């Protein structure tokens, strides 16, 4: 469910009052990607098991020699059946990939239109093997490609990654206020959007 943030006009200028500001969070933003991964992974597991069965049957046929001629018809039918199952699973997997790729594309375009940020997701593992998802955000009002925000998502926690853009004094001050003190990434990104919008429209 998406919740909206109401910000007073002063926040566009960097002012902040804890008494007059309410911050709401957006939850469950990764549901589409997780659904796609789980479904495709289940299909891959089923496909691998079917391929292993096919290999075992073909090995049995090769080892049986003359003694296995009576089973040849049964084995041939079983091989055909398994090959058909593999073909069906492969087609289903490709169909799911296409459907989920389309849904994810729509989801990302909608996020850009609704929240004003282009989002790129990259998954990697740390040296200790822990999986980490990195999100790179760029405002549609950014004036250069260097104006990017980077976050790491791990086990339900999201942390901002320092880069040249967030190290600028004005941006760093907002990171301290909205993220470190108020623990609200949505308020931080919303305030940056307002400021970037103002700079573009007034320039």
Coordinates of N, CA and C in Angstrom, one line a residue:
X1 N 0.8 -1.2 0.0 CA 0.0 0.0 0.0 C 0.9 1.2 0.0
X2 N 0.6 2.2 -0.8 CA 1.3 3.4 -0.9 C 0.7 4.5 -0.1
X3 N 1.6 5.2 0.7 CA 1.1 6.3 1.5 C 1.9 7.6 1.1
X4 N 1.2 8.7 1.1 CA 1.8 9.9 0.6 C 2.3 10.8 1.8
X5 N 3.3 11.6 1.4 CA 3.9 12.5 2.4 C 3.4 13.9 2.2
X6 N 3.0 14.5 3.3 CA 2.6 15.9 3.2 C 3.7 16.8 3.8
X7 N 4.3 17.6 3.0 CA 5.4 18.5 3.4 C 5.0 19.9 3.4
X8 N 5.3 20.7 4.4 CA 5.1 22.1 4.3 C 6.0 22.8 3.4
X9 N 5.6 24.0 2.9 CA 6.4 24.7 1.8 C 7.9 25.0 2.3
X10 N 8.1 25.2 3.6 CA 9.4 25.5 4.1 C 10.4 24.5 3.8
X11 N 10.0 23.2 3.7 CA 10.9 22.1 3.5 C 11.7 22.2 2.1
X12 N 11.0 22.9 1.2 CA 11.7 23.1 -0.1 C 12.9 24.0 0.0
X13 N 13.0 24.7 1.1 CA 14.1 25.6 1.4 C 15.1 25.1 2.4
X14 N 14.8 23.8 2.9 CA 15.7 23.2 3.8 C 15.3 23.4 5.3
X15 N 14.2 24.2 5.5 CA 13.8 24.4 6.9 C 13.1 23.1 7.4
X16 N 13.0 22.9 8.7 CA 12.4 21.7 9.2 C 11.9 22.0 10.7
X17 N 10.7 21.5 10.9 CA 10.1 21.6 12.3 C 9.5 20.3 12.6
X18 N 10.0 19.6 13.7 CA 9.5 18.3 14.1 C 8.0 18.4 14.6
X19 N 7.6 19.6 15.1 CA 6.3 19.8 15.6 C 5.2 19.8 14.5
X20 N 5.6 20.4 13.4 CA 4.6 20.6 12.3 C 4.8 19.6 11.2
X21 N 5.7 18.6 11.2 CA 5.9 17.7 10.1 C 5.5 16.3 10.5
X22 N 4.8 15.7 9.6 CA 4.4 14.3 9.7 C 5.0 13.5 8.6
X23 N 5.7 12.4 8.9 CA 6.4 11.6 7.9 C 5.8 10.2 7.8
X24 N 5.4 9.8 6.7 CA 4.8 8.5 6.5 C 5.7 7.7 5.6
X25 N 5.8 6.4 5.7 CA 6.7 5.5 4.9 C 5.9 4.7 3.9
X26 N 6.6 4.4 2.8 CA 6.0 3.5 1.8 C 6.5 2.1 2.0
X27 N 5.7 1.1 2.1 CA 6.1 -0.3 2.4 C 5.8 -1.2 1.2
X28 N 6.5 -2.3 1.2 CA 6.2 -3.4 0.3 C 6.4 -3.0 -1.2
X29 N 7.5 -2.3 -1.4 CA 7.8 -1.9 -2.8 C 8.4 -2.9 -3.7
X30 N 8.9 -4.0 -3.1 CA 9.6 -5.1 -3.9 C 8.7 -6.3 -4.2
X31 N 7.4 -6.2 -4.0 CA 6.5 -7.3 -4.1 C 6.5 -7.9 -5.5
X32 N 6.6 -7.0 -6.5 CA 6.5 -7.5 -7.9 C 7.8 -8.3 -8.2
X33 N 9.0 -7.7 -7.9 CA 10.2 -8.4 -8.2 C 10.3 -9.7 -7.5
X34 N 9.9 -9.8 -6.2 CA 10.0 -11.0 -5.4 C 9.1 -12.1 -6.0
X35 N 7.9 -11.7 -6.4 CA 6.9 -12.7 -7.0 C 7.5 -13.3 -8.2
X36 N 8.2 -12.5 -9.1 CA 8.8 -13.0 -10.3 C 9.9 -13.9 -10.0
X37 N 10.8 -13.6 -9.1 CA 11.9 -14.4 -8.7 C 11.4 -15.8 -8.2
X38 N 10.5 -15.8 -7.3 CA 10.0 -17.0 -6.7 C 9.4 -18.0 -7.7
X39 N 8.6 -17.4 -8.6 CA 7.9 -18.2 -9.6 C 8.9 -18.8 -10.6
X40 N 9.8 -18.0 -11.1 CA 10.8 -18.5 -12.1 C 11.7 -19.5 -11.4
X41 N 12.1 -19.3 -10.1 CA 12.9 -20.2 -9.5 C 12.3 -21.6 -9.3
X42 N 11.0 -21.6 -9.0 CA 10.2 -22.8 -8.8 C 10.1 -23.6 -10.2
X43 N 10.0 -22.8 -11.3 CA 9.9 -23.5 -12.6 C 11.3 -24.1 -12.9
X44 N 12.4 -23.4 -12.6 CA 13.7 -23.9 -12.9 C 14.0 -25.2 -12.1
X45 N 13.6 -25.2 -10.9 CA 13.8 -26.4 -10.0 C 13.0 -27.6 -10.6
X46 N 11.8 -27.4 -11.0 CA 10.9 -28.4 -11.7 C 11.6 -28.9 -13.0
X47 N 12.1 -27.9 -13.7 CA 12.7 -28.3 -15.0 C 14.0 -29.1 -14.8
X48 N 14.8 -28.8 -13.8 CA 16.0 -29.5 -13.5 C 15.7 -30.9 -13.1
X49 N 14.7 -31.1 -12.3 CA 14.3 -32.5 -11.9 C 13.9 -33.3 -13.0
X50 N 13.1 -32.7 -14.0 CA 12.6 -33.4 -15.1 C 13.8 -33.8 -16.0
X51 N 14.8 -33.0 -16.2 CA 15.9 -33.3 -17.0 C 16.8 -34.4 -16.4
X52 N 16.9 -34.4 -15.1 CA 17.6 -35.5 -14.4 C 16.9 -36.8 -14.6
X53 N 15.5 -36.8 -14.6 CA 14.8 -38.1 -14.8 C 15.0 -38.6 -16.2
X54 N 15.0 -37.7 -17.2 CA 15.3 -38.0 -18.6 C 16.6 -38.6 -18.8
X55 N 17.6 -38.0 -18.1 CA 19.0 -38.6 -18.3 C 19.1 -40.0 -17.7
X56 N 18.5 -40.2 -16.5 CA 18.5 -41.5 -15.9 C 17.8 -42.6 -16.8
X57 N 16.7 -42.2 -17.4 CA 16.0 -43.2 -18.3 C 16.9 -43.5 -19.5
X58 N 17.5 -42.5 -20.1 CA 18.3 -42.7 -21.3 C 19.5 -43.6 -20.9
X59 N 20.1 -43.4 -19.7 CA 21.3 -44.2 -19.3 C 20.8 -45.7 -19.1
X60 N 19.6 -45.9 -18.5 CA 19.1 -47.2 -18.3 C 18.9 -47.9 -19.7
X61 N 18.4 -47.2 -20.6 CA 18.2 -47.8 -22.0 C 19.5 -48.2 -22.6
X62 N 20.6 -47.4 -22.4 CA 21.9 -47.7 -23.0 C 22.5 -48.9 -22.3
X63 N 22.3 -49.1 -21.0 CA 22.9 -50.1 -20.3 C 22.1 -51.5 -20.4
X64 N 20.9 -51.4 -20.8 CA 20.1 -52.6 -20.8 C 20.5 -53.6 -21.9
X65 N 21.0 -53.2 -23.1 CA 21.4 -54.0 -24.1 C 20.2 -54.9 -24.6
X66 N 20.6 -56.2 -25.0 CA 19.6 -57.1 -25.5 C 18.5 -57.5 -24.5
X67 N 19.0 -57.5 -23.2 CA 18.1 -57.9 -22.1 C 17.0 -56.9 -21.9
X68 N 17.2 -55.7 -22.4 CA 16.2 -54.7 -22.2 C 15.3 -54.4 -23.3
X69 N 15.3 -55.3 -24.4 CA 14.5 -55.1 -25.6 C 13.0 -55.1 -25.2
X70 N 12.6 -55.9 -24.3 CA 11.2 -55.9 -23.9 C 10.7 -54.6 -23.3
X71 N 11.6 -53.9 -22.7 CA 11.3 -52.6 -22.1 C 11.5 -51.4 -23.0
X72 N 12.0 -51.7 -24.2 CA 12.3 -50.6 -25.1 C 11.1 -49.7 -25.5
X73 N 10.0 -50.3 -25.7 CA 8.8 -49.6 -26.1 C 8.4 -48.7 -24.9
X74 N 8.4 -49.2 -23.7 CA 8.0 -48.5 -22.5 C 9.0 -47.3 -22.3
X75 N 10.3 -47.6 -22.4 CA 11.3 -46.6 -22.2 C 11.2 -45.5 -23.2
X76 N 11.0 -45.8 -24.5 CA 10.9 -44.8 -25.6 C 9.7 -43.9 -25.3
X77 N 8.6 -44.5 -24.8 CA 7.4 -43.7 -24.5 C 7.7 -42.8 -23.4
X78 N 8.4 -43.3 -22.4 CA 8.7 -42.5 -21.2 C 9.6 -41.3 -21.6
X79 N 10.6 -41.6 -22.5 CA 11.5 -40.5 -22.9 C 10.7 -39.4 -23.7
X80 N 9.8 -39.9 -24.5 CA 9.0 -38.9 -25.3 C 8.2 -38.0 -24.3
X81 N 7.6 -38.7 -23.3 CA 6.8 -38.0 -22.3 C 7.6 -37.0 -21.6
X82 N 8.8 -37.3 -21.1 CA 9.7 -36.4 -20.4 C 10.1 -35.3 -21.2
X83 N 10.5 -35.6 -22.5 CA 10.9 -34.5 -23.4 C 9.8 -33.5 -23.6
X84 N 8.5 -34.0 -23.7 CA 7.4 -33.1 -23.8 C 7.2 -32.2 -22.6
X85 N 7.4 -32.8 -21.4 CA 7.3 -32.1 -20.1 C 8.4 -31.0 -20.1
X86 N 9.6 -31.3 -20.5 CA 10.7 -30.3 -20.5 C 10.3 -29.1 -21.5
X87 N 9.8 -29.5 -22.7 CA 9.5 -28.4 -23.6 C 8.4 -27.5 -23.1
X88 N 7.4 -28.2 -22.4 CA 6.3 -27.4 -21.8 C 6.8 -26.5 -20.7
X89 N 7.7 -27.0 -19.9 CA 8.2 -26.2 -18.8 C 9.1 -25.0 -19.3
X90 N 9.8 -25.3 -20.3 CA 10.7 -24.2 -20.9 C 9.8 -23.1 -21.5
X91 N 8.7 -23.5 -22.2 CA 7.8 -22.5 -22.7 C 7.2 -21.7 -21.6
X92 N 6.8 -22.4 -20.6 CA 6.1 -21.7 -19.5 C 7.0 -20.7 -18.8
X93 N 8.3 -21.2 -18.6 CA 9.3 -20.3 -18.0 C 9.5 -19.0 -18.8
X94 N 9.6 -19.2 -20.1 CA 9.8 -18.0 -21.0 C 8.6 -17.1 -21.0
X95 N 7.4 -17.7 -20.9 CA 6.2 -16.9 -20.8 C 6.1 -16.1 -19.5
X96 N 6.5 -16.8 -18.4 CA 6.6 -16.1 -17.1 C 7.6 -14.9 -17.1
X97 N 8.7 -15.2 -17.7 CA 9.8 -14.2 -17.8 C 9.2 -12.9 -18.6
X98 N 8.5 -13.2 -19.7 CA 8.0 -12.1 -20.5 C 7.0 -11.3 -19.7
X99 N 6.0 -12.0 -19.0 CA 5.0 -11.4 -18.3 C 5.5 -10.5 -17.1
X100 N 6.5 -11.1 -16.4 CA 7.0 -10.4 -15.2 C 7.9 -9.3 -15.7
X101 N 8.6 -9.4 -16.8 CA 9.4 -8.3 -17.3 C 8.6 -7.1 -17.7
X102 N 7.4 -7.4 -18.3 CA 6.5 -6.4 -18.6 C 5.9 -5.7 -17.4
X103 N 5.5 -6.5 -16.4 CA 5.0 -5.9 -15.1 C 6.0 -5.1 -14.4
X104 N 7.2 -5.6 -14.3 CA 8.3 -4.8 -13.7 C 8.6 -3.5 -14.4
X105 N 8.5 -3.5 -15.7 CA 8.7 -2.3 -16.5 C 7.6 -1.3 -16.3
X106 N 6.4 -1.8 -16.2 CA 5.3 -0.9 -15.9 C 5.4 -0.3 -14.5
X107 N 5.8 -1.2 -13.6 CA 6.0 -0.7 -12.2 C 7.0 0.4 -12.1
X108 N 8.1 0.2 -12.7 CA 9.2 1.2 -12.7 C 8.8 2.5 -13.3
X109 N 8.1 2.4 -14.5 CA 7.7 3.6 -15.1 C 6.6 4.4 -14.3
X110 N 5.8 3.6 -13.6 CA 4.8 4.2 -12.7 C 5.5 4.9 -11.5
X111 N 6.5 4.3 -11.0 CA 7.2 4.9 -9.8 C 7.9 6.2 -10.3
X112 N 8.4 6.2 -11.5 CA 9.0 7.4 -12.0 C 8.0 8.5 -12.2
X113 N 6.8 8.2 -12.7 CA 5.8 9.2 -12.9 C 5.2 9.7 -11.6
X114 N 5.1 8.7 -10.6 CA 4.4 9.1 -9.4 C 5.3 9.8 -8.4
X115 N 6.6 9.3 -8.3 CA 7.5 9.8 -7.3 C 8.7 10.6 -7.9
X116 N 8.8 10.7 -9.2 CA 9.8 11.5 -9.8 C 11.2 11.0 -9.8
X117 N 11.4 9.7 -9.7 CA 12.7 9.1 -9.7 C 12.8 7.9 -10.6
X118 N 13.9 7.9 -11.4 CA 14.2 6.7 -12.2 C 15.0 5.8 -11.3
X119 N 14.6 4.5 -11.3 CA 15.2 3.5 -10.3 C 15.8 2.4 -11.1
X120 N 17.1 2.1 -10.8 CA 17.8 1.0 -11.3 C 18.2 0.1 -10.2
X121 N 17.9 -1.2 -10.3 CA 18.2 -2.2 -9.2 C 19.3 -3.1 -9.7
X122 N 20.2 -3.4 -8.8 CA 21.4 -4.2 -9.0 C 21.6 -5.1 -7.8
X123 N 21.7 -6.4 -8.1 CA 21.9 -7.4 -7.0 C 23.3 -7.9 -7.0
X124 N 23.9 -8.0 -5.8 CA 25.2 -8.6 -5.7 C 25.4 -9.2 -4.3
X125 N 26.5 -9.9 -4.1 CA 26.8 -10.5 -2.8 C 28.1 -9.8 -2.3
X126 N 28.0 -9.7 -0.9 CA 29.2 -9.2 -0.3 C 30.2 -10.3 -0.1
X127 N 31.4 -9.9 0.3 CA 32.5 -10.9 0.5 C 32.1 -12.0 1.4
X128 N 31.2 -11.8 2.4 CA 30.8 -12.8 3.3 C 29.6 -13.6 2.8
X129 N 29.2 -13.4 1.5 CA 28.2 -14.2 0.8 C 26.8 -13.7 1.1
X130 N 26.6 -12.6 1.8 CA 25.3 -12.1 2.1 C 24.7 -11.3 0.9
X131 N 23.5 -11.7 0.4 CA 23.0 -11.0 -0.8 C 22.5 -9.5 -0.4
X132 N 22.9 -8.6 -1.3 CA 22.5 -7.2 -1.1 C 21.9 -6.7 -2.4
X133 N 20.9 -5.9 -2.3 CA 20.3 -5.2 -3.4 C 20.6 -3.8 -3.4
X134 N 21.1 -3.2 -4.5 CA 21.5 -1.8 -4.5 C 20.5 -1.1 -5.5
X135 N 20.0 0.0 -5.0 CA 19.1 0.8 -5.8 C 19.7 2.2 -6.1
X136 N 19.7 2.6 -7.4 CA 20.3 3.9 -7.8 C 19.1 4.7 -8.3
X137 N 18.9 5.9 -7.6 CA 17.8 6.8 -8.0 C 18.3 8.0 -8.6
X138 N 17.6 8.5 -9.6 CA 18.0 9.7 -10.3 C 16.7 10.5 -10.5
X139 N 16.6 11.7 -10.0 CA 15.4 12.6 -10.1 C 15.2 12.9 -11.6
X140 N 13.9 13.0 -12.0 CA 13.6 13.4 -13.3 C 13.9 14.9 -13.5
X141 N 14.2 15.6 -12.4 CA 14.5 17.0 -12.5 C 16.0 17.2 -12.3
X142 N 16.8 16.2 -12.3 CA 18.3 16.3 -12.1 C 18.8 17.1 -13.3
X143 N 19.8 17.9 -12.9 CA 20.5 18.8 -13.9 C 21.7 18.1 -14.5
X144 N 22.2 17.0 -13.9 CA 23.4 16.3 -14.4 C 23.3 14.9 -14.1
X145 N 24.0 14.0 -14.8 CA 24.0 12.6 -14.5 C 24.6 12.2 -13.2
X146 N 25.4 13.2 -12.6 CA 26.1 12.9 -11.3 C 25.1 13.0 -10.1
X147 N 23.9 13.6 -10.4 CA 23.0 13.7 -9.3 C 22.2 12.4 -9.1
X148 N 22.9 11.5 -8.4 CA 22.3 10.2 -8.2 C 22.3 9.8 -6.7
X149 N 21.3 9.1 -6.2 CA 21.3 8.6 -4.9 C 21.4 7.1 -4.9
X150 N 22.2 6.5 -4.0 CA 22.4 5.1 -4.0 C 22.0 4.5 -2.6
X151 N 21.3 3.4 -2.6 CA 20.8 2.8 -1.4 C 21.1 1.3 -1.5
X152 N 21.4 0.7 -0.3 CA 21.5 -0.8 -0.2 C 20.3 -1.3 0.6
X153 N 19.7 -2.3 0.1 CA 18.6 -3.0 0.8 C 19.0 -4.4 1.2
X154 N 18.9 -4.6 2.5 CA 19.4 -5.9 3.0 C 18.5 -6.3 4.2
X155 N 17.9 -7.5 4.1 CA 17.1 -8.0 5.3 C 16.1 -7.0 5.8
X156 N 15.4 -6.3 4.9 CA 14.4 -5.3 5.4 C 14.9 -4.0 5.8
X157 N 16.2 -3.8 5.7 CA 16.8 -2.5 6.1 C 17.4 -1.8 4.8
X158 N 17.2 -0.5 4.7 CA 17.7 0.3 3.6 C 18.6 1.4 4.1
X159 N 19.8 1.4 3.6 CA 20.8 2.4 4.0 C 21.3 3.2 2.8
X160 N 21.5 4.5 3.0 CA 22.1 5.3 1.9 C 23.6 5.1 1.8
X161 N 24.1 5.1 0.6 CA 25.5 4.9 0.3 C 26.1 6.3 -0.1
X162 N 27.1 6.7 0.6 CA 27.8 8.0 0.3 C 28.4 8.0 -1.1
X163 N 28.2 9.0 -1.8 CA 28.9 9.2 -3.1 C 29.2 10.7 -3.2
X164 N 29.7 11.1 -4.4 CA 30.1 12.5 -4.6 C 28.9 13.5 -4.4
X165 N 27.8 13.0 -4.9 CA 26.6 13.9 -4.9 C 26.1 14.1 -3.4
X166 N 26.0 13.0 -2.7 CA 25.5 13.1 -1.3 C 26.5 13.7 -0.3
X167 N 27.8 13.8 -0.8 CA 28.8 14.4 0.0 C 28.8 15.9 -0.1
X168 N 28.1 16.5 -1.0 CA 28.0 18.0 -1.1 C 27.4 18.5 0.2
X169 N 27.8 19.6 0.7 CA 27.4 20.1 2.0 C 25.8 20.2 2.1
X170 N 25.2 20.7 1.1 CA 23.7 20.9 1.2 C 23.0 19.6 1.3
X171 N 23.4 18.6 0.4 CA 22.8 17.3 0.4 C 23.1 16.5 1.7
X172 N 24.4 16.6 2.1 CA 24.8 15.9 3.3 C 24.0 16.4 4.5
X173 N 23.7 17.7 4.6 CA 22.9 18.3 5.7 C 21.5 17.7 5.7
X174 N 20.9 17.5 4.5 CA 19.6 16.9 4.4 C 19.6 15.4 4.8
X175 N 20.7 14.7 4.4 CA 20.8 13.3 4.8 C 20.8 13.2 6.4
X176 N 21.5 14.1 7.0 CA 21.6 14.1 8.5 C 20.2 14.4 9.1
X177 N 19.5 15.3 8.5 CA 18.2 15.7 9.1 C 17.1 14.6 8.8
X178 N 16.9 14.3 7.5 CA 15.8 13.4 7.2 C 16.1 11.9 7.4
X179 N 17.3 11.5 7.1 CA 17.6 10.1 7.2 C 18.1 9.7 8.6
X180 N 19.2 10.3 9.0 CA 19.8 9.9 10.3 C 19.0 10.4 11.5
X181 N 18.4 11.6 11.5 CA 17.7 12.0 12.7 C 16.2 11.6 12.6
X182 N 15.6 11.8 11.5 CA 14.1 11.5 11.4 C 13.9 10.1 10.8
X183 N 14.9 9.4 10.4 CA 14.8 8.0 9.9 C 13.7 7.9 8.8
X184 N 13.7 8.9 7.8 CA 12.7 8.9 6.8 C 13.4 9.1 5.4
X185 N 13.6 8.1 4.7 CA 14.2 8.2 3.3 C 13.1 8.9 2.4
X186 N 11.8 8.5 2.5 CA 10.8 9.2 1.6 C 10.8 10.7 1.8
X187 N 10.9 11.2 3.0 CA 10.9 12.7 3.2 C 12.2 13.3 2.6
X188 N 13.3 12.6 2.7 CA 14.5 13.1 2.1 C 14.4 13.2 0.5
X189 N 13.9 12.1 -0.1 CA 13.8 12.1 -1.6 C 12.8 13.1 -2.0
X190 N 11.7 13.2 -1.2 CA 10.6 14.2 -1.6 C 11.2 15.6 -1.5
X191 N 11.9 15.9 -0.5 CA 12.5 17.3 -0.4 C 13.4 17.6 -1.5
X192 N 14.3 16.6 -1.9 CA 15.2 16.8 -3.0 C 14.4 17.1 -4.3
X193 N 13.3 16.3 -4.5 CA 12.5 16.5 -5.7 C 12.0 18.0 -5.7
X194 N 11.5 18.5 -4.6 CA 11.0 19.9 -4.6 C 12.0 20.8 -4.9
X195 N 13.2 20.7 -4.3 CA 14.3 21.6 -4.6 C 14.8 21.5 -6.0
X196 N 14.9 20.3 -6.6 CA 15.3 20.1 -8.0 C 14.3 20.7 -8.9
X197 N 13.0 20.5 -8.6 CA 11.9 21.1 -9.4 C 12.0 22.6 -9.4
X198 N 12.2 23.2 -8.2 CA 12.3 24.7 -8.1 C 13.5 25.2 -8.9
X199 N 14.7 24.5 -8.8 CA 15.9 25.0 -9.6 C 15.6 24.9 -11.1
X200 N 14.9 23.9 -11.6 CA 14.7 23.7 -13.0 C 13.7 24.8 -13.5
X201 N 12.6 25.0 -12.8 CA 11.6 25.9 -13.2 C 12.1 27.4 -13.1
X202 N 13.0 27.7 -12.2 CA 13.4 29.1 -12.0 C 14.6 29.4 -12.8
X203 N 15.3 28.4 -13.4 CA 16.5 28.6 -14.1 C 16.2 29.0 -15.6

